[in-house]
Short mmCIF file of C-alpha atoms in Angstrom, two decimals:
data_model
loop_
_atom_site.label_atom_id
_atom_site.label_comp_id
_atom_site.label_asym_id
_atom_site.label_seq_id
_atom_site.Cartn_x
_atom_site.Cartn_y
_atom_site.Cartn_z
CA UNK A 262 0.00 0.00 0.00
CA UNK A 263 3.01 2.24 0.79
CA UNK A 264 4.70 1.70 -2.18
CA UNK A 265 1.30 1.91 -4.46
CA UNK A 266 1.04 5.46 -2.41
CA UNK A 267 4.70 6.76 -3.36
CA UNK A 268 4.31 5.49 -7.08
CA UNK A 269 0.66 7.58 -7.97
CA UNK A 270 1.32 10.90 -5.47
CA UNK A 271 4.56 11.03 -4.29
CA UNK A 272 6.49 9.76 -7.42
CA UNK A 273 9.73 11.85 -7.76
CA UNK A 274 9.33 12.06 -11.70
CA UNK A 275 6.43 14.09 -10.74
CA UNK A 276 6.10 17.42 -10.53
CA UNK A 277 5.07 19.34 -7.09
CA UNK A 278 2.17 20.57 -8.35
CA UNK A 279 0.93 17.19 -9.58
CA UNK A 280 1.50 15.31 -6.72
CA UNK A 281 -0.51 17.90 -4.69
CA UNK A 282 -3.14 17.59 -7.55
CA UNK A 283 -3.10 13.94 -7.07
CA UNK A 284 -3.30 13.90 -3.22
CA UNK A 285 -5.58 16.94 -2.03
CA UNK A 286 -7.83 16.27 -5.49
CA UNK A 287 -8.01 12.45 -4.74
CA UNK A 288 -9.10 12.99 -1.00
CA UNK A 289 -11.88 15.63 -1.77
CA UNK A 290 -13.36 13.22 -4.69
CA UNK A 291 -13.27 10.40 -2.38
CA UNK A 292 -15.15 12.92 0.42
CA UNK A 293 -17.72 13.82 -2.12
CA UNK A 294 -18.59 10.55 -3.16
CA UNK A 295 -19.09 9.70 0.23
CA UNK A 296 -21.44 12.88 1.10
CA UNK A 297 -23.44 11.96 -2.23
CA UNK A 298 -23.92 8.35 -0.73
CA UNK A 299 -25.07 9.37 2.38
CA UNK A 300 -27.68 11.96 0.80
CA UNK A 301 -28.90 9.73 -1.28
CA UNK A 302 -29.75 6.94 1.38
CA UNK A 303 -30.75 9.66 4.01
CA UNK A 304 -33.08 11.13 0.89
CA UNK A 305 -34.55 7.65 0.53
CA UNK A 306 -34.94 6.52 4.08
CA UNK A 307 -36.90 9.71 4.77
CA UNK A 308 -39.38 9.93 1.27
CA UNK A 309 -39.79 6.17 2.90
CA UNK A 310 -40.71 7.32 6.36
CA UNK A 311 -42.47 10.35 5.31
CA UNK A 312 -44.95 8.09 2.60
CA UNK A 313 -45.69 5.63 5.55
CA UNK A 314 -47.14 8.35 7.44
CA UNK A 315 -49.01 9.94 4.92
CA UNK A 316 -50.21 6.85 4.11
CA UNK A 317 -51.51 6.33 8.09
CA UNK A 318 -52.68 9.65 8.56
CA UNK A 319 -54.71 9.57 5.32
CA UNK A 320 -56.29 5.85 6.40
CA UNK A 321 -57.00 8.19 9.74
CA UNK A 322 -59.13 10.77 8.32
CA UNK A 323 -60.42 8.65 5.91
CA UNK A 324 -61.67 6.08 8.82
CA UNK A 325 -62.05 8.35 11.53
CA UNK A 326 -63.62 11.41 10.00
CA UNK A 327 -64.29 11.57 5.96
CA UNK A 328 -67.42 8.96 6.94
CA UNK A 329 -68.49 11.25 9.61
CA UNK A 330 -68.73 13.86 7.72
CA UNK A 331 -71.72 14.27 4.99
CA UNK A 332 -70.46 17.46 3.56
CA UNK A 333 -66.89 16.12 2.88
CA UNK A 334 -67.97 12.47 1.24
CA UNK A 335 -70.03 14.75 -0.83
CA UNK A 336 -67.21 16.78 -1.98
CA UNK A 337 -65.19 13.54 -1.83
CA UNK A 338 -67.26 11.36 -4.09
CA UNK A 339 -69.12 14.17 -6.71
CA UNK A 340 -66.22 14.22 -9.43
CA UNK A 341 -66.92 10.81 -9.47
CA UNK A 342 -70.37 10.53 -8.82
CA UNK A 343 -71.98 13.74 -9.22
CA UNK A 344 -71.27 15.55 -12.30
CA UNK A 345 -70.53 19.12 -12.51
CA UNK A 346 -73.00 20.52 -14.27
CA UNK A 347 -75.64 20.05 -11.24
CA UNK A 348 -78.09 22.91 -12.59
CA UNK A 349 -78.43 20.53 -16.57
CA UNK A 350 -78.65 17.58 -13.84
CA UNK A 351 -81.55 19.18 -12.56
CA UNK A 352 -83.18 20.49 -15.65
CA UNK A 353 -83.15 16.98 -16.81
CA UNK A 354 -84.67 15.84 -13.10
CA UNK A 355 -87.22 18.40 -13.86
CA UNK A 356 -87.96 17.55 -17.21
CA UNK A 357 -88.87 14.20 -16.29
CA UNK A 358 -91.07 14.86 -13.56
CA UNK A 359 -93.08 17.76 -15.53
CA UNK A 360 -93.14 15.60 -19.00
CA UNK A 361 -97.06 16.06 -20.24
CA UNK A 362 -97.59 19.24 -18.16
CA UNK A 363 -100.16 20.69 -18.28
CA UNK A 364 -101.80 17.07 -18.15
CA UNK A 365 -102.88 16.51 -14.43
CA UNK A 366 -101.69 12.98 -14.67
CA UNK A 367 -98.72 11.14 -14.75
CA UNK A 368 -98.96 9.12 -18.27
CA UNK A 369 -96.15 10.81 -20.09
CA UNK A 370 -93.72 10.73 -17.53
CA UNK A 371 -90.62 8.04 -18.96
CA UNK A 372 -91.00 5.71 -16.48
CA UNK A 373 -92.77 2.42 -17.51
CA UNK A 374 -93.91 0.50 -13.96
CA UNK A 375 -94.62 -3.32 -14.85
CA UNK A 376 -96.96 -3.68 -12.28
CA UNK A 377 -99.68 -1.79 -12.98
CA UNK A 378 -99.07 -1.84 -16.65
CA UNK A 379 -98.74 2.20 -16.74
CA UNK A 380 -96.03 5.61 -16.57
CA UNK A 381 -95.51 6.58 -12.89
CA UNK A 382 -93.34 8.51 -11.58
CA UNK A 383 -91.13 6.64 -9.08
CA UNK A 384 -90.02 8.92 -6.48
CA UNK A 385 -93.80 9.60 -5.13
CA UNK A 386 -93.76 11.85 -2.17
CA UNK A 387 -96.87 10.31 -0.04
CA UNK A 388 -96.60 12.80 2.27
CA UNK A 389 -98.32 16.28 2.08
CA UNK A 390 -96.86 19.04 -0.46
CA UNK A 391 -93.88 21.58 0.34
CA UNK A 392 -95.15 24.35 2.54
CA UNK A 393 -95.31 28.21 1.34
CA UNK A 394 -92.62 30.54 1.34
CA UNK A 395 -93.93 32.05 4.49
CA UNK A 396 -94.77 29.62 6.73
CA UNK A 397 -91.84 27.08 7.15
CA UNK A 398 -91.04 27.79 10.51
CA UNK A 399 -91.58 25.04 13.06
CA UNK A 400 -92.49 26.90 16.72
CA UNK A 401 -93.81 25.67 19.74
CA UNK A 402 -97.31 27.08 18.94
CA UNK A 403 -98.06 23.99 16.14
CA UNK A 404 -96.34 21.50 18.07
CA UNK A 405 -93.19 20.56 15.93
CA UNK A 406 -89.45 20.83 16.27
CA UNK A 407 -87.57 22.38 13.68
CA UNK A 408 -84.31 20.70 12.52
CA UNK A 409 -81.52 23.57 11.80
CA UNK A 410 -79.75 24.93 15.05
CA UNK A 411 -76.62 26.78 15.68
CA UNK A 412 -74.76 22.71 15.41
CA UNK A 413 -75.74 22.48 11.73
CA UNK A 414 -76.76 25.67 10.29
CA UNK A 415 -73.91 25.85 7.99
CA UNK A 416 -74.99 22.72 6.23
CA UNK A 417 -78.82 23.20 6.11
CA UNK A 418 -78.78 26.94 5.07
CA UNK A 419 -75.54 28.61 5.06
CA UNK A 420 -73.85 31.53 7.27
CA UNK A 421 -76.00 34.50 5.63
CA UNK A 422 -79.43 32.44 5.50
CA UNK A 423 -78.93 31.45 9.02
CA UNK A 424 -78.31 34.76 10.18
CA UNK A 425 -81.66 36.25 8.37
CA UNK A 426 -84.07 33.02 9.56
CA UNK A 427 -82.96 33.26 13.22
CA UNK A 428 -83.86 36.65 13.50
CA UNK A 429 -87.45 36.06 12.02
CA UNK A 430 -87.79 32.40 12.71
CA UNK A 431 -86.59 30.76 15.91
CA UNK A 432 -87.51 27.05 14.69
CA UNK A 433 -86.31 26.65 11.20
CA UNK A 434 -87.31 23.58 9.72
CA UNK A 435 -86.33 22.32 6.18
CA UNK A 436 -87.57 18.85 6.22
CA UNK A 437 -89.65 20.03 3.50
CA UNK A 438 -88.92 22.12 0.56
CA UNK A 439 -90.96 25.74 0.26
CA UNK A 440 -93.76 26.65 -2.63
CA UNK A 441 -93.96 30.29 -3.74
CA UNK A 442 -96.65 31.83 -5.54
CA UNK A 443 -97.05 35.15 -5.95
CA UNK A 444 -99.02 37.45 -3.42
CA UNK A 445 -99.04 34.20 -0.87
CA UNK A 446 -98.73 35.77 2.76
CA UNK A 447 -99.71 35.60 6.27
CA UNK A 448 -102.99 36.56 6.73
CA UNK A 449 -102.18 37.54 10.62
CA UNK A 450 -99.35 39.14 9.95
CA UNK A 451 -98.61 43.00 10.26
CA UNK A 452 -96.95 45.81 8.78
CA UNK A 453 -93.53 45.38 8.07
CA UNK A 454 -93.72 41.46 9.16
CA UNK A 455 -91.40 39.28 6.48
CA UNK A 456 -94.51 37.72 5.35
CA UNK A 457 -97.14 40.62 5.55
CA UNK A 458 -98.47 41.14 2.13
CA UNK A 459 -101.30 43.70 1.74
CA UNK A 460 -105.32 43.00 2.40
CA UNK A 461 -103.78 39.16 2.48
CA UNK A 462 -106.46 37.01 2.73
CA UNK A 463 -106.49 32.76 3.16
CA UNK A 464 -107.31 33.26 -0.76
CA UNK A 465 -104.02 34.28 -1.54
CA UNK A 466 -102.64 31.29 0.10
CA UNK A 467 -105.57 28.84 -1.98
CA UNK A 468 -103.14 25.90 -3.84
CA UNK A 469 -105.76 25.34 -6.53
CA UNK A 470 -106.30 28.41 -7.83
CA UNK A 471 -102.88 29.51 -7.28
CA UNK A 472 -104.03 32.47 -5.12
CA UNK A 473 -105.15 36.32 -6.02
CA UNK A 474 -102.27 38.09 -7.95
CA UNK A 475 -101.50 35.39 -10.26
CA UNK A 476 -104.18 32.68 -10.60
CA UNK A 477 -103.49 29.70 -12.46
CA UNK A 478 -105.39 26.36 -13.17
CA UNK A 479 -101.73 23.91 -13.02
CA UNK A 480 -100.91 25.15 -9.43
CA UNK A 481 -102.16 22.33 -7.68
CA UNK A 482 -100.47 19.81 -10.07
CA UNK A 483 -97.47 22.08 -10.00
CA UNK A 484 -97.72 21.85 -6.04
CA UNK A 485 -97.94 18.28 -6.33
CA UNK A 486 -95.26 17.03 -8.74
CA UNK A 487 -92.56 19.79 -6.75
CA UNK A 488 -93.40 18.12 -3.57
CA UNK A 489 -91.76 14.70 -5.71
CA UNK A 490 -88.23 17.18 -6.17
CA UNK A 491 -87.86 18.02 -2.76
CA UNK A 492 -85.43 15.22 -1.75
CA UNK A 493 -82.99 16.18 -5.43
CA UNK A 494 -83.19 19.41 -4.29
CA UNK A 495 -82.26 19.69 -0.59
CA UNK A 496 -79.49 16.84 -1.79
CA UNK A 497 -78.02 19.37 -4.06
CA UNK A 498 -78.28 22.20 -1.63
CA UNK A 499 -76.08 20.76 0.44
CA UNK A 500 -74.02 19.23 -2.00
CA UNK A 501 -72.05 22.59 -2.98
CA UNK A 502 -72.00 25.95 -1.45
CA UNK A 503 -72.44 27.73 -4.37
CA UNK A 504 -76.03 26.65 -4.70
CA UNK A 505 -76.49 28.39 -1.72
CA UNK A 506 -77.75 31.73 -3.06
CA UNK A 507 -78.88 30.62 -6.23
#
């Protein structure tokens, strides 16, 4: 080894400067290569430890709190499951429920049931229509419980909806969708009252002639088949914040 050292950096035939090229050049090569090494396992063994827990902390949330969460499967699950364009998904939802309107029945609707040998729509809401615009609230006074509280406001009607109902409507309720027609109002209510509208009568409120201002033949029929939507539509509600205001 001594004698393999002399003959490649301190040979005599060579000059100074080479042999100082060969020694100091030789030892900061070797010092490199092992720095390199060492990054490049150190590099490895950490991307290794570093995936491993991602990989647990994403089983975590996925087990401990995605499922827990409705809003967050939602938002989870829609690129996949939901398309998109939610407002086209709902014109075609529409389209199918309305299909032979104004016909008061339900014979042109696309859906073919096998057991009584007719079109029906199959999403029937047996229960009774959407309420109006003006009466949703759920008080103490008509003995039911309204469902949105200052827990899950944020999912049921959003920060600025919350913040207008709770001032006007203690018990906020939306188990059921709302129906609107025009001139529809509280017949009790007062001046300046959210839902006062003026010499409001129970006529203005009368489904089947569709009340005072506008009066229309279809708005029981209308009433009925949007009572059918109300699940699609409270789904998609909550299924994106942007629908919020719209």
């Amino acid at each position: 080894l001594r004698s393999w050292f002399k003959r490649v950096y301190l040979n005599p035939s060579f000059t100074l400067k080479r042999q100082m090229l060969n020694t100091f050049g030789s030892i900061s090569a070797v010092v490199i290569l092992l720095v390199m090494i060492a990054s490049i396992v150190a590099s490895k063994a950490t991307g290794t430890t570093i995936k491993k827990s991602a990989d647990q902390n994403v089983d975590l949330w996925v087990n401990e709190y995605l499922a827990s969460t409705a809003r967050y499967v939602s938002e989870t699950i829609s690129p996949k499951v939901v398309p998109n364009e939610l407002l086209s998904l709902m014109t075609e939802i529409l389209k199918d429920r309305f299909n032979g309107y104004p016909n008061e029945d339900d014979s042109q609707v696309p859906f073919f049931d096998t057991k009584t040998q007719s079109n029906v729509y199959p999403l029937m809401n047996e229960a009774l229509g959407p309420d109006l615009d003006w009466d949703f609230s759920r008080d103490s006074e008509d003995g039911q419980v309204g469902n949105i509280d200052e827990n899950n406001y944020l999912e049921h009607l959003g920060e600025k909806r919350y913040s207008w109902y709770a001032s006007q409507y203690p018990r906020v309720s939306t188990s059921s969708g709302t129906y609107h027609m025009q001139g529809s109002c509280d017949p009790n209510a007062t001046t300046g009252a959210v839902s006062y509208h003026p010499n409001c009568t129970s006529a203005n409120n009368d489904i089947d002639t569709g009340g005072v201002i506008a009066p229309t033949q279809t708005s029981r029929q209308v009433y009925r088949k949007s009572a059918d939507l109300i699940p699609f539509i409270k789904a998609l509600y909550e299924q994106d914040e942007d629908l919020y205001d719209l």
